[in-house]
Coordinates of C-alpha atoms in Angstrom, one line a residue:
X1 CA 0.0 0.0 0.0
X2 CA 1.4 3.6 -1.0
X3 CA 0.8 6.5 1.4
X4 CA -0.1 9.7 0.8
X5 CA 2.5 11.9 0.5
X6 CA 2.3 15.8 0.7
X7 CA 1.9 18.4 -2.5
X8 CA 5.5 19.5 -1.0
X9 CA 6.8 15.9 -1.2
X10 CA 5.2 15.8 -5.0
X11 CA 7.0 19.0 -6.2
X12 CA 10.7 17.7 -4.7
X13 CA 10.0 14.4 -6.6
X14 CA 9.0 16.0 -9.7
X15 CA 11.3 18.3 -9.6
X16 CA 14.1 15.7 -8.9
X17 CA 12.4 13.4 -12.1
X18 CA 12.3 16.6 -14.7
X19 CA 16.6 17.3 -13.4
X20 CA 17.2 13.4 -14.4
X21 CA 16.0 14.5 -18.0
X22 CA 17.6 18.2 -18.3
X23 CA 21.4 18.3 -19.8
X24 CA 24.3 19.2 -17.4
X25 CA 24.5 22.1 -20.1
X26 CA 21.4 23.6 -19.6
X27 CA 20.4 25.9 -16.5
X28 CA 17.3 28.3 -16.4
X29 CA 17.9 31.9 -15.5
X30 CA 15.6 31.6 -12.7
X31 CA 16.1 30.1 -9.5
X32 CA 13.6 27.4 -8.5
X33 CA 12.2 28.2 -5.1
X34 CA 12.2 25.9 -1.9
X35 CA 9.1 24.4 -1.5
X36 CA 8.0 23.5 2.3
X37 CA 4.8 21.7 3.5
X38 CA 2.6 24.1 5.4
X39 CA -1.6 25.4 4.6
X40 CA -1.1 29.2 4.6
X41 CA -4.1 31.3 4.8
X42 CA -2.0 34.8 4.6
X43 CA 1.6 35.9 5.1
X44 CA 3.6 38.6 5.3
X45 CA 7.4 38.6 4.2
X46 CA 9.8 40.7 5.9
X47 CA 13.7 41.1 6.0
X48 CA 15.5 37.5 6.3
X49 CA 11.8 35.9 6.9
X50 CA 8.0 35.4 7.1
X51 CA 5.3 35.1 8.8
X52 CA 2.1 33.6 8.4
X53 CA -1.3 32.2 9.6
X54 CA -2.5 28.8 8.8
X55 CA -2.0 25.2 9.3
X56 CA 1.4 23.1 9.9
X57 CA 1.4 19.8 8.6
X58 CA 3.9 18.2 10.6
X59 CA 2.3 19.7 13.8
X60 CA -0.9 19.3 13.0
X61 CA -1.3 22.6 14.8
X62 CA -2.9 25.9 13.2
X63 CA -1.8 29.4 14.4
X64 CA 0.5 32.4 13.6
X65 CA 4.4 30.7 12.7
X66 CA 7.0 33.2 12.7
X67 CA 10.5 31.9 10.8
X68 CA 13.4 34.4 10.5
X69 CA 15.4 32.9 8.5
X70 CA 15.5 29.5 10.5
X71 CA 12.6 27.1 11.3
X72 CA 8.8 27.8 11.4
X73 CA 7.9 29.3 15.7
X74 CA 4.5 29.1 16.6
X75 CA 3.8 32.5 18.4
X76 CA 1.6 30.8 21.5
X77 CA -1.3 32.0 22.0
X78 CA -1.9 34.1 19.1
X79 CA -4.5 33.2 16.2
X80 CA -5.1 35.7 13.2
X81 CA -7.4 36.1 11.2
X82 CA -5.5 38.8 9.0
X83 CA -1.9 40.1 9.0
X84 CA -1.2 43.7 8.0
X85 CA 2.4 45.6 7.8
X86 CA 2.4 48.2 10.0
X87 CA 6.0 50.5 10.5
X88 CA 9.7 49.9 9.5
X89 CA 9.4 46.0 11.2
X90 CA 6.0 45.1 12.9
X91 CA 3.0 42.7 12.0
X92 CA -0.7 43.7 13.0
X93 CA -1.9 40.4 13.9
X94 CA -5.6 40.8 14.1
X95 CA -8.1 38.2 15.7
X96 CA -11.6 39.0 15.4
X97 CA -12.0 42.3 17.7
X98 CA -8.6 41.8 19.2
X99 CA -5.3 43.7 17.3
X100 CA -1.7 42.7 18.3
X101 CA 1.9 43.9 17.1
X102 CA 4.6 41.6 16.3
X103 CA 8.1 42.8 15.9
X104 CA 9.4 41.4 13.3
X105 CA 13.4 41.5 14.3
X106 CA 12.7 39.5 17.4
X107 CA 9.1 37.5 16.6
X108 CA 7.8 38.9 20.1
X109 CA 3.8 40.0 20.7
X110 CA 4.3 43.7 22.2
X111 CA 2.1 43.5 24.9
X112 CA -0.9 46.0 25.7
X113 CA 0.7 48.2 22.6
X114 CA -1.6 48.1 19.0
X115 CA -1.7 50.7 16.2
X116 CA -4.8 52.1 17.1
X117 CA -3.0 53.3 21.1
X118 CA -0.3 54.6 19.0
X119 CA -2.4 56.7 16.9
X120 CA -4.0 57.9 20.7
X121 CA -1.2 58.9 21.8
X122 CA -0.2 60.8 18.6
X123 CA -3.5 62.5 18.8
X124 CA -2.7 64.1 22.6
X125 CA 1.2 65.1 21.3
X126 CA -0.6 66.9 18.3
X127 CA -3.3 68.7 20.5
X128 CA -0.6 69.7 22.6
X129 CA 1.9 70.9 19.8
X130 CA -0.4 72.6 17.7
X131 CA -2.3 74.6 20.8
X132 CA 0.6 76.7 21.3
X133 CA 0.6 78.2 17.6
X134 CA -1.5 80.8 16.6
X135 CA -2.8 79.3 13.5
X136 CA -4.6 76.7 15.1
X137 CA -5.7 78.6 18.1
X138 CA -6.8 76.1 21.1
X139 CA -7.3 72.2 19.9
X140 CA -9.9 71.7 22.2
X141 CA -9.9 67.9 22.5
X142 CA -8.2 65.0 20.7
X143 CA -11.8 64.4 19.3
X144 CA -10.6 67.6 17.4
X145 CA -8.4 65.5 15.1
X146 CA -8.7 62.8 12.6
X147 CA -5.7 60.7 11.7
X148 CA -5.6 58.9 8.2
X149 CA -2.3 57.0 7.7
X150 CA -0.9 57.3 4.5
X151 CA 0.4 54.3 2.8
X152 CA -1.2 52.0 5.1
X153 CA -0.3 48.4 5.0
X154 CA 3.2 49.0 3.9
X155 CA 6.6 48.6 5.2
X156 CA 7.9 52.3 6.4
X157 CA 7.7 55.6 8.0
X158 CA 4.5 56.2 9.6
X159 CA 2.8 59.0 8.8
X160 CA -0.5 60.7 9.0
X161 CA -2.8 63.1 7.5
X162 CA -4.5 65.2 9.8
X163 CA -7.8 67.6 10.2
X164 CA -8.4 69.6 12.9
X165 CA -12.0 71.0 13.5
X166 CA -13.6 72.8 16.6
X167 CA -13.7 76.3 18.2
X168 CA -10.5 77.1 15.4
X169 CA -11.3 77.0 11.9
X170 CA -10.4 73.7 10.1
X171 CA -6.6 72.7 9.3
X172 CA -4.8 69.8 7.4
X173 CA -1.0 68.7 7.0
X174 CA 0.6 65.9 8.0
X175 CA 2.3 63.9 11.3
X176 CA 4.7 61.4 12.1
X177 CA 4.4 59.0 15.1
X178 CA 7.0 61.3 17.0
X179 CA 4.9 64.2 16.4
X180 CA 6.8 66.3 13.9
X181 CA 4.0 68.1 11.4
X182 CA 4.0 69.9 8.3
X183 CA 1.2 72.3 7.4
X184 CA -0.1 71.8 4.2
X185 CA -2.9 74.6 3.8
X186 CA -0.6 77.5 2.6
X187 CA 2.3 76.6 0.2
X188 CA 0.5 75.9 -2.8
X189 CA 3.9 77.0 -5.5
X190 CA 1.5 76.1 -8.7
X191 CA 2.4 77.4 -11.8
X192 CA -0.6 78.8 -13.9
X193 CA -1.1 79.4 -17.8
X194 CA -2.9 82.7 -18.2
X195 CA -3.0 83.0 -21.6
X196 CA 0.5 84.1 -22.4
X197 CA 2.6 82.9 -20.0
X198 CA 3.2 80.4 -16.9
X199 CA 2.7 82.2 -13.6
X200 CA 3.4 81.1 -10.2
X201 CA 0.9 81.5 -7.0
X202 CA 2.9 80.8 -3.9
X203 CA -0.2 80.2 -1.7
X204 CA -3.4 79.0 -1.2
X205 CA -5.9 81.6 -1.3
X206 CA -3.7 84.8 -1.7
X207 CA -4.0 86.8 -5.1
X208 CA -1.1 87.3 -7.3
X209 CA -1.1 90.8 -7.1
X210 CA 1.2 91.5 -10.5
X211 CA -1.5 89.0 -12.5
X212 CA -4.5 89.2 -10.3
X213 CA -4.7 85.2 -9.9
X214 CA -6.0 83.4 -7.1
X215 CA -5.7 79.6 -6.6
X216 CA -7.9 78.0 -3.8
X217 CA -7.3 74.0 -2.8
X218 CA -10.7 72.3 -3.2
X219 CA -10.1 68.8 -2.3
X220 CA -6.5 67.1 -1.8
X221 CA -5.7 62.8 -2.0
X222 CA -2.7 61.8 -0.9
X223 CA -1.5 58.6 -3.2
X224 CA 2.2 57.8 -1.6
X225 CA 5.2 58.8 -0.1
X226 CA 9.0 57.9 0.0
X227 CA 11.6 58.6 2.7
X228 CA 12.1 62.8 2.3
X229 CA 8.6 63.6 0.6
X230 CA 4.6 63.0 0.7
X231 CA 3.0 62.6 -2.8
X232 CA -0.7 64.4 -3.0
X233 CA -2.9 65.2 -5.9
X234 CA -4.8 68.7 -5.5
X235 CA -8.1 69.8 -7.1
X236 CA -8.0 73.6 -7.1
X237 CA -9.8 76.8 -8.2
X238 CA -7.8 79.0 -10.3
X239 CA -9.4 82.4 -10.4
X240 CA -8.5 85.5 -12.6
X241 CA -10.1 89.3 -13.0
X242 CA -13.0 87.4 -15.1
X243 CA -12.9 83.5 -15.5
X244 CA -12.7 80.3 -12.6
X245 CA -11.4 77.1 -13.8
X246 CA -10.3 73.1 -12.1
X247 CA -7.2 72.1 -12.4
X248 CA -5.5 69.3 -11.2
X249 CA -1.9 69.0 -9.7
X250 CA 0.3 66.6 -8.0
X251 CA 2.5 67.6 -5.1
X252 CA 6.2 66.6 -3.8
X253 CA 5.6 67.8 -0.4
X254 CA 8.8 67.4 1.7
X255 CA 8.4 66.4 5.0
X256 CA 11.3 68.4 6.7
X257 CA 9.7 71.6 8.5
X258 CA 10.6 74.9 6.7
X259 CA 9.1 78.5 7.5
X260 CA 6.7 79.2 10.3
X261 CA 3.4 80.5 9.2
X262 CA 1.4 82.4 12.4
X263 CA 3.8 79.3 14.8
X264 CA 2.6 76.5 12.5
X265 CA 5.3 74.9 10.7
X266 CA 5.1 74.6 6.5
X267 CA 7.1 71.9 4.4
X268 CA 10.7 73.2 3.6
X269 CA 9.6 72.6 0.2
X270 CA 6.6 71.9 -2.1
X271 CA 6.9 71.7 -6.0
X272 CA 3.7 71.1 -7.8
X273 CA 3.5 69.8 -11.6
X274 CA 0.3 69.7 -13.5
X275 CA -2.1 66.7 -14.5
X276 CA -3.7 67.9 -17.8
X277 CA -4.4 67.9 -21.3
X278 CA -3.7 71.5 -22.0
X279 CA -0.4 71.4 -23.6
X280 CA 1.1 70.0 -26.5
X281 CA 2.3 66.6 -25.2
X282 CA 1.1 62.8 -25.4
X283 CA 3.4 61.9 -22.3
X284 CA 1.1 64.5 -20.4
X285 CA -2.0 63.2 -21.6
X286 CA -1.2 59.9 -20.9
X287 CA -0.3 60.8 -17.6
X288 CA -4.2 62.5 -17.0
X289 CA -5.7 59.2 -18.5
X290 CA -4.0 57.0 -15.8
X291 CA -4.2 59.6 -13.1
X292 CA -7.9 60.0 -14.0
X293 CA -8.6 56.8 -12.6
X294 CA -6.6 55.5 -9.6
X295 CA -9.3 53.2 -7.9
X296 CA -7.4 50.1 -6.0
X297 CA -3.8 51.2 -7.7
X298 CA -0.9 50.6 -5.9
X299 CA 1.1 54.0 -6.3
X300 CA 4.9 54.2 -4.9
X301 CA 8.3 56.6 -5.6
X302 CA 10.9 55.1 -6.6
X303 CA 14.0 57.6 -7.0
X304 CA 11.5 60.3 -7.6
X305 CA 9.5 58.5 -10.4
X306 CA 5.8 57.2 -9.9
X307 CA 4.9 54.2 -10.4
X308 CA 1.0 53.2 -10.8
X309 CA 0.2 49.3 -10.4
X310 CA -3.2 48.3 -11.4
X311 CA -4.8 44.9 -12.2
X312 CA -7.3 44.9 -14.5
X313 CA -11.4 44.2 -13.4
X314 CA -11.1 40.1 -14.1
X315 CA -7.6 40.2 -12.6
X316 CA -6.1 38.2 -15.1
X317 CA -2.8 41.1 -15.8
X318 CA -1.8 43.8 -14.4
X319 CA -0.2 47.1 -15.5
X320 CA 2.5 49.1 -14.7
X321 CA 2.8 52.8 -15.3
X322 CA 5.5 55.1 -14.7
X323 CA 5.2 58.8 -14.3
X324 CA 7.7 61.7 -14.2
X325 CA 7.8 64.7 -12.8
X326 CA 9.6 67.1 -15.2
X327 CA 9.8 70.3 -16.3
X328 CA 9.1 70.1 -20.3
X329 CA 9.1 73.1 -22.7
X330 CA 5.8 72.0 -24.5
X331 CA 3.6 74.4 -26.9
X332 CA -0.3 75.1 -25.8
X333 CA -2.3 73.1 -27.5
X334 CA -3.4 75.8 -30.5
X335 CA 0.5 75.8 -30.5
X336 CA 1.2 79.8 -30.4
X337 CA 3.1 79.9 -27.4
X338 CA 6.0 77.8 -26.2
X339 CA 6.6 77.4 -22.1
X340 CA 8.6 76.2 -19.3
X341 CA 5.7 73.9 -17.9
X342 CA 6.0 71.6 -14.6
X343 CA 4.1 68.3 -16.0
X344 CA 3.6 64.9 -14.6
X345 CA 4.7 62.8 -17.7
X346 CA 4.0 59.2 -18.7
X347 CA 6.8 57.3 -19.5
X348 CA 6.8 53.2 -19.7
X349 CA 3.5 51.6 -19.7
X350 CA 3.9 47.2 -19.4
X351 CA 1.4 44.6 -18.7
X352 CA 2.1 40.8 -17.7
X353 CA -0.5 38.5 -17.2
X354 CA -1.3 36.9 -13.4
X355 CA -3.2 34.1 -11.9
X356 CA -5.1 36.4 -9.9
X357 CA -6.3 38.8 -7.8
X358 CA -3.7 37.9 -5.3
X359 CA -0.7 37.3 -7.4
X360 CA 0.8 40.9 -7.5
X361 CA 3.0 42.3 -4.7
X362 CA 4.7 45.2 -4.0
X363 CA 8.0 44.9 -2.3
X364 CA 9.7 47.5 0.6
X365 CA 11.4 49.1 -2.3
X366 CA 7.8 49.9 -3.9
X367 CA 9.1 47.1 -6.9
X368 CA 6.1 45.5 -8.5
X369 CA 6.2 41.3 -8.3
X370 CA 3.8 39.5 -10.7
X371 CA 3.5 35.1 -10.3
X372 CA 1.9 33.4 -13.2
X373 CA 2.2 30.0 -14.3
X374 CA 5.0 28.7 -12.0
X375 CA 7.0 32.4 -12.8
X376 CA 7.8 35.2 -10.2
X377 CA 8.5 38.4 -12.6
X378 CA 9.8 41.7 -11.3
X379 CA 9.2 45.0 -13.1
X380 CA 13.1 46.6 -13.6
X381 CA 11.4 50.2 -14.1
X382 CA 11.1 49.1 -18.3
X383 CA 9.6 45.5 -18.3
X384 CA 8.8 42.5 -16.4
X385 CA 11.7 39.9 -16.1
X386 CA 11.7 36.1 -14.9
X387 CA 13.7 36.0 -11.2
X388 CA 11.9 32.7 -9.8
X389 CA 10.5 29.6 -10.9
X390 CA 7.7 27.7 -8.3
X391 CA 4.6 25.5 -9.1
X392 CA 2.7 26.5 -11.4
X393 CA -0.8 25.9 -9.7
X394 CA 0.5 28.6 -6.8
X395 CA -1.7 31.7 -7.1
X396 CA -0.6 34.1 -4.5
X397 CA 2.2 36.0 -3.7
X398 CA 4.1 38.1 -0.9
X399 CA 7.6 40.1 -1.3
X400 CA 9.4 41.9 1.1
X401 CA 12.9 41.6 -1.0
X402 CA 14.4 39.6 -3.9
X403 CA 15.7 37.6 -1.2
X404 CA 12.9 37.4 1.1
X405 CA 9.6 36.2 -0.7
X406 CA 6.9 33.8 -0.1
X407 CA 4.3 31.8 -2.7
X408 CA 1.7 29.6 -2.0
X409 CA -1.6 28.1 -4.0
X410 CA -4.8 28.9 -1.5
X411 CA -6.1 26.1 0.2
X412 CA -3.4 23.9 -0.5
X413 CA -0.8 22.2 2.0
X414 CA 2.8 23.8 0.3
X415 CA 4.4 26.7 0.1
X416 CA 7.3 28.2 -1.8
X417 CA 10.4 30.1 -0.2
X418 CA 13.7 31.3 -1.3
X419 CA 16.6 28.7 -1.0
X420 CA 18.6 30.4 1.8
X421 CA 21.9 28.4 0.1
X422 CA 21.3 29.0 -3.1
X423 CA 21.0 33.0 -3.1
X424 CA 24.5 32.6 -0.4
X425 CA 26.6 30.6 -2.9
X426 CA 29.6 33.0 -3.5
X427 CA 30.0 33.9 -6.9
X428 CA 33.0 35.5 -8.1
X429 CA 32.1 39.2 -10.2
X430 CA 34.8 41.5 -11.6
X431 CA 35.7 44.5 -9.1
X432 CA 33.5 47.6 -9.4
X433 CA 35.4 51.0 -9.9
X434 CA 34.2 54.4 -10.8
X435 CA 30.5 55.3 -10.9
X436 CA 27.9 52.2 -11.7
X437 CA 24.4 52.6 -12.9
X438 CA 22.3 50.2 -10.9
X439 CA 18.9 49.9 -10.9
X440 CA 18.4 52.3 -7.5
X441 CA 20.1 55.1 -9.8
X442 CA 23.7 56.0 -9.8
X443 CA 26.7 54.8 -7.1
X444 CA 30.5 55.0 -6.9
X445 CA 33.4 52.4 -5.9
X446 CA 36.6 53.3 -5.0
X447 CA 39.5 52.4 -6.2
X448 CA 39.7 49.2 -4.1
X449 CA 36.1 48.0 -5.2
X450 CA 34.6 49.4 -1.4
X451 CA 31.1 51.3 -2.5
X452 CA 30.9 54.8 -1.8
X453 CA 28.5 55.7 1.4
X454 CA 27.1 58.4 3.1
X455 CA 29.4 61.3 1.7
X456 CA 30.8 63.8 -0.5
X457 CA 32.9 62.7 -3.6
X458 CA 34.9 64.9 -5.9
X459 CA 35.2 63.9 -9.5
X460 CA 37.0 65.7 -11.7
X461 CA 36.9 68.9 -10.1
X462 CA 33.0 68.6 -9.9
X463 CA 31.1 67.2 -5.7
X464 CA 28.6 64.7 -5.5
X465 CA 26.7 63.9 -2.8
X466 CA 26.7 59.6 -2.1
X467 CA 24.1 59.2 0.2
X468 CA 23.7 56.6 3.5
X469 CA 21.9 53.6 0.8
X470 CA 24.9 54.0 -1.6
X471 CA 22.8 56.4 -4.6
X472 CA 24.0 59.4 -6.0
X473 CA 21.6 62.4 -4.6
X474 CA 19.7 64.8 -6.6
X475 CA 17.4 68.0 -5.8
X476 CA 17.7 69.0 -2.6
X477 CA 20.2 67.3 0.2
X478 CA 20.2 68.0 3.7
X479 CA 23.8 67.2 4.7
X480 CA 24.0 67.9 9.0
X481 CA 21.7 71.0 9.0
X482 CA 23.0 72.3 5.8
X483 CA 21.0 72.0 2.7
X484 CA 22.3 71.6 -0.6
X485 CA 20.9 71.2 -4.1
X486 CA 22.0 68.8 -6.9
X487 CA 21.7 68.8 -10.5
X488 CA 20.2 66.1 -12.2
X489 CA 24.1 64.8 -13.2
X490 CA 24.1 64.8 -9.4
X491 CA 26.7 67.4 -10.0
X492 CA 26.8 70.3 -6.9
X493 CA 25.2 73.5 -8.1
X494 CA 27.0 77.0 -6.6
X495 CA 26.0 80.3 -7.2
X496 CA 22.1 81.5 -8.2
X497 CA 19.2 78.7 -8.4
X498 CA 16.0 78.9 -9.6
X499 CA 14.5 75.8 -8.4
X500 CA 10.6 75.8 -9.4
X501 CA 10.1 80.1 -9.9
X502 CA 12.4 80.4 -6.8
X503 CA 15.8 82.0 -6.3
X504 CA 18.0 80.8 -3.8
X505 CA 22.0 81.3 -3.6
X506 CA 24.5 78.7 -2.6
X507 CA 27.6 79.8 -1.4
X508 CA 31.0 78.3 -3.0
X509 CA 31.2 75.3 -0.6
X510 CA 27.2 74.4 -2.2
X511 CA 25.7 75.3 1.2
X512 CA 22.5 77.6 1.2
X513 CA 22.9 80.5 2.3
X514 CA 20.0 82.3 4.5
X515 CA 19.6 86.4 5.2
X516 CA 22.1 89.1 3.9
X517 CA 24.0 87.9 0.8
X518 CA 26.4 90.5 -1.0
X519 CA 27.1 89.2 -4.5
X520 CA 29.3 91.5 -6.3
X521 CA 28.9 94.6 -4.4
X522 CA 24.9 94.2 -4.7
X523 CA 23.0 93.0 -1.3
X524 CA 20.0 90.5 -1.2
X525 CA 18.1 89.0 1.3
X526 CA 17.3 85.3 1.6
X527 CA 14.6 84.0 4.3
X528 CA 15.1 81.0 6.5
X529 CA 14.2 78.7 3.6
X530 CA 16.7 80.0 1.5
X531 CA 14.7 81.8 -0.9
X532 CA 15.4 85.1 -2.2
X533 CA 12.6 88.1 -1.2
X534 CA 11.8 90.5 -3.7
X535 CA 8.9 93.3 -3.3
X536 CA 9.5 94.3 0.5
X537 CA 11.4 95.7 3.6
X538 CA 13.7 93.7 5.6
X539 CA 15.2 95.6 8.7
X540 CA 13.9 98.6 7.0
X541 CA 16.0 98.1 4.2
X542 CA 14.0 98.1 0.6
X543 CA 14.4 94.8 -1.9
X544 CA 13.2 95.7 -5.8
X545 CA 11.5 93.0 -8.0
X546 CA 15.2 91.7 -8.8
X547 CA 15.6 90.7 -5.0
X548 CA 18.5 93.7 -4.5
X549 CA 19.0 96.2 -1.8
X550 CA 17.4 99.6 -3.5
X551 CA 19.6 102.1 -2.0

């Protein structure tokens, strides 16, 4: 008599009978995944593990397991009905009512701690911060304030948006769990066609006095955020001496506190490109067809480009979109005049088909994973390429990291990992020197093959700024209080900068400078975000429309 033998057992055996057949000389490009025995009902992968809630075959036991790299742990007396990412490293383990948080560098159950205290005690920390500013007046009650977090059910920062109500007129902006805010009401920096020309309106609500434009914020959605910025798209009202008109923008909100407006802190920075149709450009119409529906898309940064995932209604593919946020000289559309316009622009656009609804995942570094058909593909930022092989019948997928993924077929008693000894087999590659293109964006090695982290590097004469993860900065870099900006070479910009309509000045050294500047015998003023004033009195000293001292 033959026993029954596990769908794990099966796979090993058919895998072993299909090697017997296959040439020494032949070797797929993708690595076949470890397959273990195991019912999983959902799972979350995290850095060097997993962990999951279902049914162990050799235990005969069902419950939460929690493997870090090791063996399968059942975490006693836990059972989940759902698991959901909550932070840089925890698991919201949720039975029925009842919400626990696993950390996932140690596998312990935090005790008496869940998301939902955390977000209490964020609430009383806001109350108390934003009472003592004039712009909010007196927070009466942590009633007073809703708390959305964005990006919820991913690995990261956590942040909220916020809206406070009561005795004080109504405010939004957003908070992090320590309690740092950014006001997000004011700084609008959107740049609007007027018939002739592109002209900027640096806030909410306040008329452009020189063009007599006003834009108000109507409704605001945030769709993502990275490590430095908060991504939002912003219906608004844009109102001249005779005509109001929608548009539509998306905003790079940074989440570093700049200016103080009536004690309230504003972001540092803010740099809004349009979703439209307006101008001549495909890209930018693209862009305002996928941006015009975002229902149940995934939307990350990666390295400052967007990227929309989105399965289609029967789930059978799903698409990829990336958008970037550019400055473009583009004609109107009747093509008279030609402008410096901040867009959003579509770029690469690439489907691959799935097994279902839950065969996508999106990893920690907001990569897009697809399974079908016993593949694992990752998207590379241009197309979808073959990284794993597994059973073909498995149908869902989870992936913290290419070397920390889990697959599994619903209902069925095996599951797929990465082979630990496989991805640690030492392979001998040629020494890296110079600067290397890499898929995270550009990095340096030294001379001795040692990557480049976490500092300055002079090439030629010319800095760049190698930050902490080993990529080459761009835009704006904090460097220990100090801010500097970056060309898009990565190359350290000195001297006058007009970054989005503003002027700033960095000094020789590439630090922004802040108050009195004399360049070349002429005086200028630069406020505590750097940017140049223009149009007023500062210590009773007059500044023209050019930003200089009017003696």
């Amino acid at each position: 008599m033959i026993k029954r033998i596990s769908k794990a057992t099966s796979l090993l055996l058919a895998a072993a009978a299909v090697m017997t057949l296959v040439p020494a000389t032949s070797a797929s490009a993708a690595q076949i995944l470890e397959t273990k025995d195991g019912t999983i009902e959902s799972a979350i992968a995290f850095d060097g593990g997993y962990i999951y809630n279902g049914y162990k075959s050799d235990t005969d036991e069902t419950g939460v397991y929690y493997n870090a790299g090791d063996k399968d742990k059942l975490l006693e007396d836990l059972d989940g009905d759902t698991l959901t990412k909550y932070g840089k490293n925890y698991a919201s383990v949720t039975d029925g009512t009842d919400e626990y948080l696993v950390d996932l560098s140690t596998g312990k159950v935090l005790e008496d701690e869940t998301t939902e205290d955390r977000a209490d005690s964020l609430k009383s920390k806001l109350k108390s911060t934003l009472s003592k500013t004039d712009r909010y007046g007196k927070v009466e009650a942590t009633s007073d304030i809703t708390l959305d977090q964005i990006s919820e059910g991913t690995f990261g920062d956590v942040w909220y948006s916020y809206v406070t109500t009561g005795t004080s007129a109504t405010h939004s902006g957003y908070v992090n769990e320590a309690g740092k805010y950014i006001d997000t009401d004011v700084t609008a920096n959107i740049s609007v066609f007027n018939g002739t020309r592109m002209v900027k309106v640096e806030e909410f609500g306040k008329v452009n006095k020189d063009f007599n434009i006003t834009v108000d914020l109507v409704d605001a959605k945030t769709i993502a955020q990275d490590k430095d910025y908060i991504y939002r798209i912003v219906d608004v009202n844009v109102t001249n001496a005779t005509t109001t008109g929608a548009a539509t923008y998306l905003q790079k909100i940074s989440k570093a506190q700049g200016t103080e407006e009536d004690d309230a802190y504003l972001p540092s920075t803010v740099a809004s490109y349009e979703i439209t149709s307006a101008f001549d450009s495909g890209d930018a119409d693209d862009a305002a067809t996928t941006l015009a529906d975002i229902t149940n898309a995934d939307i990350r940064v990666i390295n400052g480009v967007v990227y929309v995932t989105k399965k289609n209604s029967d789930n059978t593919s799903v698409t990829v979109t990336t958008l970037k946020l550019k400055k473009d000289k583009v004609a109107v559309n009747d093509g008279t005049n030609k402008l410096d316009v901040y867009l959003v622009e579509q770029d690469v656009n690439e489907d691959q088909d799935i097994m279902g609804e839950n065969a996508v995942s999106i990893d920690v570094d907001g990569n897009t994973w697809a399974l079908n058909k016993g593949e694992i593909f990752k998207f590379d930022g241009t197309e979808f390429k073959v990284v794993y092989d597994c059973d073909r019948a498995m149908d869902t997928l989870e992936v913290y990291n290419a070397d920390s993924l889990i697959a599994w077929e619903a209902g069925e008693d095996a599951y797929a990992i990465v082979d630990k000894e496989a991805t640690e087999t030492p392979v001998e590659t040629p020494v890296k020197k110079g600067w290397v293109n890499t898929a995270s964006g550009w990095t340096y090695f030294t001379a001795d093959g040692s990557q480049t982290k976490g500092q300055w590097v002079n090439d030629g004469g010319v800095w760049y700024m190698i930050k902490a993860d080993g990529i080459m900065a761009t835009g704006w870099y904090n460097d220990n209080g100090t801010w500097y900006h970056l060309a898009g070479s990565g190359a350290m910009k000195t001297g006058w900068l007009n970054d989005n309509g503003t002027w700033y000045y960095l000094a020789g050294s590439g630090a922004m400078k802040t108050g009195w500047v004399n360049d070349n015998g002429t005086w200028y003023y630069l406020a505590g975000s750097g940017a140049m004033l223009s149009n007023t009195v500062v210590d009773g000293y007059k500044l023209g429309a050019s930003g200089a001292w009017v003696k």
